[in-house]
Amino acid sequence: MKKEIQKQIDPIQAIKAWFKEFGQVLAIFLILNSFVLASFEVPTGSMMNEILPGDFLIVNKFIFGGTTPRTLPLTDIRLPNFKFPALRSVHRGDVIVFEFPGYRDEVKANPFAYYLKRCIAIAGDTLKIDNRKVYVNGQIQELPRNVVFDPFETRPKDYAEPRIFPKGSSYNEHYYGPIRIPKKNDIIQLTLNNIDQWEIFIQREGNTLDYSTGKIIINGKEAASYIVKRDYVFGMGDNRDNSLDSRFWGFIPEEDVIGTPLFLYWSWDPDITFNHFVDKLASIRLSRIGNLVK
């Protein structure tokens, strides 16, 4: 019998080969995650019953233009990013995943986060909500298939919700608008009486603003109007009476929409911790896995 001679493997070369393969896999993952598909876990019930807390979604990022990473992987540290051309614009009725712009009185969200809502109006539309009924450009809009209303949550027409957007308006979540969704190159007339409503919006577009002297100063120059730089959309949750959305914190830049969910690939109860692993497994919602999001 001939003895087989086993080739000795150089451990350093083996480690180098492993890191090379790992780097290739990581590069492929980052490319797919940035430009094509991504996974998204739903933390809240604002989109019930279309999407439940604990649902895991595959998101199509390619349709609205993939981007280079917006944050350093596994952190909330923001990175400069480049967005590729979109295949199409956001449509009314699309469920969208987007970079949260921040609460009503924040110029920038802290920490960085992705939110999930349904687009109900796009740039240039005039939106009005009258006793929960949504009108866009004067036309009543069809309700989403799984919309939820709370019969015990009622708002009278003359009630001004203090948290509502824009600041100082007389709106509430059941009686809202009319309000125009800003479109690129729109001209907003500014006065000392309405500057409170537009202050954060103008600053979110990258401008400096001061009106403490009794004059409106934008980027160091006195201004009586402002030209909008970007297109925006308006998002609401399907769980209409239990959703903090554009009614409360404002417009969503269309360029910050990263994708639309395709389907659910996993679902379980997010309130059960892994310390109770058997109960966690028992909470798996098999009937939801594979459901399309509409």
CSV table of C-alpha atoms in Angstrom, one decimal:
chain,number,residue,atom,x,y,z
A,1,MET,CA,0.0,0.0,0.0
A,2,LYS,CA,1.1,3.4,-0.8
A,3,LYS,CA,1.1,5.9,2.0
A,4,GLU,CA,-0.9,9.1,1.3
A,5,ILE,CA,1.2,12.1,2.0
A,6,GLN,CA,-0.9,14.8,3.6
A,7,LYS,CA,0.1,18.2,2.5
A,8,GLN,CA,0.8,20.5,5.4
A,9,ILE,CA,-1.3,23.6,5.5
A,10,ASP,CA,0.4,26.8,6.4
A,11,PRO,CA,-1.9,28.3,9.2
A,12,ILE,CA,-1.1,31.8,8.2
A,13,GLN,CA,-2.2,31.1,4.6
A,14,ALA,CA,-5.3,29.4,5.9
A,15,ILE,CA,-6.2,32.5,8.0
A,16,LYS,CA,-5.6,34.8,5.1
A,17,ALA,CA,-7.8,32.6,2.8
A,18,TRP,CA,-10.6,32.7,5.4
A,19,PHE,CA,-10.5,36.5,5.7
A,20,LYS,CA,-10.5,36.8,2.0
A,21,GLU,CA,-13.6,34.6,1.6
A,22,PHE,CA,-15.2,36.4,4.5
A,23,GLY,CA,-14.5,39.8,2.9
A,24,GLN,CA,-16.0,38.7,-0.4
A,25,VAL,CA,-19.2,37.5,1.4
A,26,LEU,CA,-19.4,40.7,3.4
A,27,ALA,CA,-18.9,42.8,0.3
A,28,ILE,CA,-21.7,40.9,-1.5
A,29,PHE,CA,-24.0,41.3,1.5
A,30,LEU,CA,-23.3,45.1,1.8
A,31,ILE,CA,-23.9,45.6,-2.0
A,32,LEU,CA,-27.2,43.7,-1.8
A,33,ASN,CA,-28.2,45.4,1.4
A,34,SER,CA,-27.4,48.8,0.1
A,35,PHE,CA,-28.8,48.6,-3.4
A,36,VAL,CA,-31.2,45.7,-3.8
A,37,LEU,CA,-32.9,44.1,-0.8
A,38,ALA,CA,-32.8,44.6,3.0
A,39,SER,CA,-34.4,43.1,6.0
A,40,PHE,CA,-36.6,45.2,8.3
A,41,GLU,CA,-38.1,44.3,11.7
A,42,VAL,CA,-41.4,46.0,12.6
A,43,PRO,CA,-41.2,47.4,16.2
A,44,THR,CA,-44.7,49.1,16.5
A,45,GLY,CA,-48.3,48.6,15.7
A,46,SER,CA,-48.8,51.7,13.6
A,47,MET,CA,-49.4,49.6,10.4
A,48,MET,CA,-51.8,47.1,11.9
A,49,ASN,CA,-53.4,45.0,10.6
A,50,GLU,CA,-51.5,45.0,7.4
A,51,ILE,CA,-48.2,44.6,9.3
A,52,LEU,CA,-47.9,43.5,12.9
A,53,PRO,CA,-45.2,44.2,15.6
A,54,GLY,CA,-42.7,41.3,15.3
A,55,ASP,CA,-43.1,40.9,11.5
A,56,PHE,CA,-39.8,40.7,9.6
A,57,LEU,CA,-40.0,42.1,6.0
A,58,ILE,CA,-37.9,41.9,2.9
A,59,VAL,CA,-37.7,45.4,1.5
A,60,ASN,CA,-37.1,46.3,-2.2
A,61,LYS,CA,-34.6,49.1,-2.2
A,62,PHE,CA,-33.8,48.9,-5.9
A,63,ILE,CA,-37.1,50.4,-7.0
A,64,PHE,CA,-36.5,53.8,-5.3
A,65,GLY,CA,-32.8,53.9,-6.0
A,66,GLY,CA,-30.3,52.1,-3.8
A,67,THR,CA,-27.8,54.1,-1.8
A,68,THR,CA,-24.3,53.7,-0.4
A,69,PRO,CA,-24.6,52.9,3.3
A,70,ARG,CA,-26.3,55.7,5.3
A,71,THR,CA,-24.7,54.7,8.6
A,72,LEU,CA,-21.6,52.9,9.7
A,73,PRO,CA,-22.6,49.2,9.9
A,74,LEU,CA,-24.0,48.1,13.3
A,75,THR,CA,-24.0,51.8,14.5
A,76,ASP,CA,-26.1,54.9,14.3
A,77,ILE,CA,-23.2,57.0,13.0
A,78,ARG,CA,-24.2,58.7,9.8
A,79,LEU,CA,-22.2,58.5,6.7
A,80,PRO,CA,-22.3,60.7,3.5
A,81,ASN,CA,-24.1,58.7,0.9
A,82,PHE,CA,-24.9,58.6,-2.8
A,83,LYS,CA,-28.2,57.5,-4.1
A,84,PHE,CA,-28.6,55.9,-7.6
A,85,PRO,CA,-31.5,56.9,-9.9
A,86,ALA,CA,-34.9,55.4,-9.0
A,87,LEU,CA,-36.8,53.1,-11.2
A,88,ARG,CA,-39.9,55.1,-10.3
A,89,SER,CA,-41.2,57.7,-7.9
A,90,VAL,CA,-43.2,57.0,-4.8
A,91,HIS,CA,-46.9,56.5,-5.5
A,92,ARG,CA,-49.9,57.2,-3.3
A,93,GLY,CA,-50.8,54.0,-1.5
A,94,ASP,CA,-47.2,52.7,-1.4
A,95,VAL,CA,-46.0,51.2,1.9
A,96,ILE,CA,-42.7,52.9,2.4
A,97,VAL,CA,-39.6,52.5,4.6
A,98,PHE,CA,-37.8,55.8,5.0
A,99,GLU,CA,-35.2,57.6,7.1
A,100,PHE,CA,-37.2,59.2,10.0
A,101,PRO,CA,-36.8,63.0,9.6
A,102,GLY,CA,-37.2,63.7,13.4
A,103,TYR,CA,-40.0,64.8,15.6
A,104,ARG,CA,-41.8,68.0,14.8
A,105,ASP,CA,-39.4,70.3,16.7
A,106,GLU,CA,-36.2,68.4,15.7
A,107,VAL,CA,-34.1,69.5,12.8
A,108,LYS,CA,-32.6,66.0,12.7
A,109,ALA,CA,-33.6,62.7,14.2
A,110,ASN,CA,-31.5,61.5,17.1
A,111,PRO,CA,-30.9,58.6,17.0
A,112,PHE,CA,-31.0,57.7,13.4
A,113,ALA,CA,-33.9,55.4,12.6
A,114,TYR,CA,-36.0,53.9,9.8
A,115,TYR,CA,-39.8,54.1,9.9
A,116,LEU,CA,-42.6,52.4,8.1
A,117,LYS,CA,-45.8,54.1,6.9
A,118,ARG,CA,-48.1,54.3,4.0
A,119,CYS,CA,-47.7,57.2,1.5
A,120,ILE,CA,-51.1,58.9,1.2
A,121,ALA,CA,-50.1,62.0,-0.7
A,122,ILE,CA,-47.1,63.1,-2.9
A,123,ALA,CA,-45.4,66.3,-3.8
A,124,GLY,CA,-47.8,68.9,-5.1
A,125,ASP,CA,-50.9,67.2,-3.7
A,126,THR,CA,-53.4,69.0,-1.4
A,127,LEU,CA,-54.3,66.8,1.5
A,128,LYS,CA,-57.4,67.2,3.8
A,129,ILE,CA,-58.7,64.8,6.5
A,130,ASP,CA,-62.3,65.4,7.4
A,131,ASN,CA,-63.7,63.2,10.2
A,132,ARG,CA,-61.1,60.5,9.4
A,133,LYS,CA,-61.9,60.5,5.7
A,134,VAL,CA,-58.8,61.3,3.6
A,135,TYR,CA,-59.2,63.6,0.6
A,136,VAL,CA,-56.4,64.3,-1.9
A,137,ASN,CA,-56.9,67.1,-4.4
A,138,GLY,CA,-60.5,67.1,-3.4
A,139,GLN,CA,-61.0,63.3,-4.1
A,140,ILE,CA,-61.9,60.9,-1.3
A,141,GLN,CA,-59.3,58.2,-1.1
A,142,GLU,CA,-60.0,54.5,-0.8
A,143,LEU,CA,-59.2,53.0,2.6
A,144,PRO,CA,-56.3,50.4,2.8
A,145,ARG,CA,-57.6,46.8,3.0
A,146,ASN,CA,-56.6,46.4,6.7
A,147,VAL,CA,-57.1,49.9,8.0
A,148,VAL,CA,-57.9,50.1,11.8
A,149,PHE,CA,-59.9,52.8,13.6
A,150,ASP,CA,-60.4,53.1,17.3
A,151,PRO,CA,-64.1,53.9,18.0
A,152,PHE,CA,-63.3,55.3,21.4
A,153,GLU,CA,-60.7,57.8,20.0
A,154,THR,CA,-62.7,60.8,18.8
A,155,ARG,CA,-61.6,64.4,18.1
A,156,PRO,CA,-64.0,67.3,17.7
A,157,LYS,CA,-63.4,69.5,14.7
A,158,ASP,CA,-62.6,72.5,16.8
A,159,TYR,CA,-59.9,70.7,18.9
A,160,ALA,CA,-56.4,71.8,18.2
A,161,GLU,CA,-54.0,69.0,19.0
A,162,PRO,CA,-50.9,70.6,20.6
A,163,ARG,CA,-48.5,67.9,19.2
A,164,ILE,CA,-49.8,68.3,15.6
A,165,PHE,CA,-47.8,69.4,12.6
A,166,PRO,CA,-47.3,72.2,11.7
A,167,LYS,CA,-46.7,73.9,15.0
A,168,GLY,CA,-49.4,76.3,16.0
A,169,SER,CA,-52.0,75.0,13.6
A,170,SER,CA,-55.6,74.3,14.5
A,171,TYR,CA,-55.6,70.7,13.2
A,172,ASN,CA,-55.9,67.4,14.9
A,173,GLU,CA,-55.5,63.8,13.6
A,174,HIS,CA,-59.2,63.5,12.6
A,175,TYR,CA,-59.6,66.9,11.1
A,176,TYR,CA,-56.4,67.9,9.3
A,177,GLY,CA,-55.6,70.5,6.6
A,178,PRO,CA,-56.0,71.4,3.9
A,179,ILE,CA,-52.3,71.4,3.5
A,180,ARG,CA,-50.1,71.3,0.3
A,181,ILE,CA,-47.3,68.7,0.2
A,182,PRO,CA,-44.2,70.6,-0.8
A,183,LYS,CA,-42.8,70.2,-4.3
A,184,LYS,CA,-39.4,71.2,-5.5
A,185,ASN,CA,-39.4,74.9,-6.5
A,186,ASP,CA,-42.6,75.7,-4.6
A,187,ILE,CA,-42.4,79.2,-3.3
A,188,ILE,CA,-43.5,79.6,0.4
A,189,GLN,CA,-44.5,83.1,1.4
A,190,LEU,CA,-43.0,83.9,4.9
A,191,THR,CA,-44.2,86.3,7.5
A,192,LEU,CA,-43.5,86.6,11.2
A,193,ASN,CA,-47.0,85.2,11.7
A,194,ASN,CA,-46.2,81.9,9.9
A,195,ILE,CA,-42.5,81.4,10.3
A,196,ASP,CA,-43.0,79.2,13.4
A,197,GLN,CA,-44.7,76.7,11.1
A,198,TRP,CA,-41.9,76.6,8.5
A,199,GLU,CA,-38.8,77.1,10.7
A,200,ILE,CA,-37.9,73.4,11.2
A,201,PHE,CA,-38.8,72.6,7.6
A,202,ILE,CA,-36.4,75.2,6.3
A,203,GLN,CA,-33.7,74.1,8.6
A,204,ARG,CA,-34.1,70.5,7.6
A,205,GLU,CA,-33.3,71.6,4.1
A,206,GLY,CA,-29.9,72.6,5.2
A,207,ASN,CA,-30.4,76.3,5.9
A,208,THR,CA,-29.7,78.7,8.8
A,209,LEU,CA,-32.7,80.7,10.0
A,210,ASP,CA,-33.1,83.6,12.4
A,211,TYR,CA,-36.0,85.9,13.1
A,212,SER,CA,-35.2,87.1,16.6
A,213,THR,CA,-34.6,90.6,15.4
A,214,GLY,CA,-38.1,91.0,13.9
A,215,LYS,CA,-36.8,90.2,10.4
A,216,ILE,CA,-36.6,86.8,8.7
A,217,ILE,CA,-33.0,86.0,7.9
A,218,ILE,CA,-32.2,82.8,5.8
A,219,ASN,CA,-28.6,82.0,5.2
A,220,GLY,CA,-27.6,85.5,6.3
A,221,LYS,CA,-30.0,87.3,3.9
A,222,GLU,CA,-33.4,88.9,4.7
A,223,ALA,CA,-36.2,86.9,3.1
A,224,ALA,CA,-39.9,87.2,2.5
A,225,SER,CA,-40.2,83.8,0.8
A,226,TYR,CA,-38.5,80.5,0.5
A,227,ILE,CA,-38.0,78.2,-2.5
A,228,VAL,CA,-38.4,74.5,-1.7
A,229,LYS,CA,-35.3,72.3,-2.6
A,230,ARG,CA,-36.8,68.8,-2.6
A,231,ASP,CA,-40.0,66.8,-3.3
A,232,TYR,CA,-41.9,65.4,-0.3
A,233,VAL,CA,-44.5,62.8,0.6
A,234,PHE,CA,-46.9,62.4,3.4
A,235,GLY,CA,-47.0,59.2,5.4
A,236,MET,CA,-49.7,57.7,7.7
A,237,GLY,CA,-50.1,54.4,9.5
A,238,ASP,CA,-52.9,52.1,8.7
A,239,ASN,CA,-53.7,52.0,12.4
A,240,ARG,CA,-55.0,55.5,12.0
A,241,ASP,CA,-55.8,56.3,15.6
A,242,ASN,CA,-52.6,54.8,17.0
A,243,SER,CA,-49.9,56.1,14.7
A,244,LEU,CA,-47.4,58.9,15.1
A,245,ASP,CA,-46.8,59.9,11.5
A,246,SER,CA,-46.6,62.9,9.2
A,247,ARG,CA,-49.6,64.4,11.0
A,248,PHE,CA,-47.4,64.8,14.0
A,249,TRP,CA,-43.9,65.3,12.7
A,250,GLY,CA,-44.2,66.5,9.1
A,251,PHE,CA,-43.2,65.8,5.6
A,252,ILE,CA,-40.9,63.0,4.4
A,253,PRO,CA,-38.3,63.9,1.8
A,254,GLU,CA,-38.8,61.6,-1.2
A,255,GLU,CA,-35.1,61.1,-1.5
A,256,ASP,CA,-35.1,59.6,2.1
A,257,VAL,CA,-37.5,56.8,1.1
A,258,ILE,CA,-35.3,53.7,0.9
A,259,GLY,CA,-37.8,51.1,-0.3
A,260,THR,CA,-41.1,49.3,-0.2
A,261,PRO,CA,-41.7,46.0,1.6
A,262,LEU,CA,-42.3,42.9,-0.6
A,263,PHE,CA,-43.3,40.1,1.8
A,264,LEU,CA,-43.0,38.8,5.3
A,265,TYR,CA,-40.3,36.1,5.9
A,266,TRP,CA,-40.8,35.7,9.7
A,267,SER,CA,-43.2,36.7,12.4
A,268,TRP,CA,-43.5,36.2,16.1
A,269,ASP,CA,-44.4,38.0,19.3
A,270,PRO,CA,-41.8,40.7,20.0
A,271,ASP,CA,-42.9,41.1,23.7
A,272,ILE,CA,-41.7,37.5,24.6
A,273,THR,CA,-38.0,37.6,25.5
A,274,PHE,CA,-35.5,34.9,24.6
A,275,ASN,CA,-35.3,34.0,28.3
A,276,HIS,CA,-38.6,32.2,27.5
A,277,PHE,CA,-37.4,30.6,24.4
A,278,VAL,CA,-40.1,27.8,24.2
A,279,ASP,CA,-42.8,30.5,24.5
A,280,LYS,CA,-41.0,32.6,21.9
A,281,LEU,CA,-41.0,29.6,19.4
A,282,ALA,CA,-44.7,28.9,20.2
A,283,SER,CA,-45.5,32.5,19.3
A,284,ILE,CA,-44.3,32.1,15.6
A,285,ARG,CA,-47.2,33.2,13.3
A,286,LEU,CA,-46.8,30.6,10.5
A,287,SER,CA,-49.9,31.8,8.7
A,288,ARG,CA,-48.2,35.2,8.1
A,289,ILE,CA,-44.9,34.0,6.7
A,290,GLY,CA,-44.8,34.6,3.0
A,291,ASN,CA,-47.7,37.2,3.1
A,292,LEU,CA,-47.3,40.0,0.5
A,293,VAL,CA,-47.5,43.6,1.7
A,294,LYS,CA,-50.0,45.8,-0.1
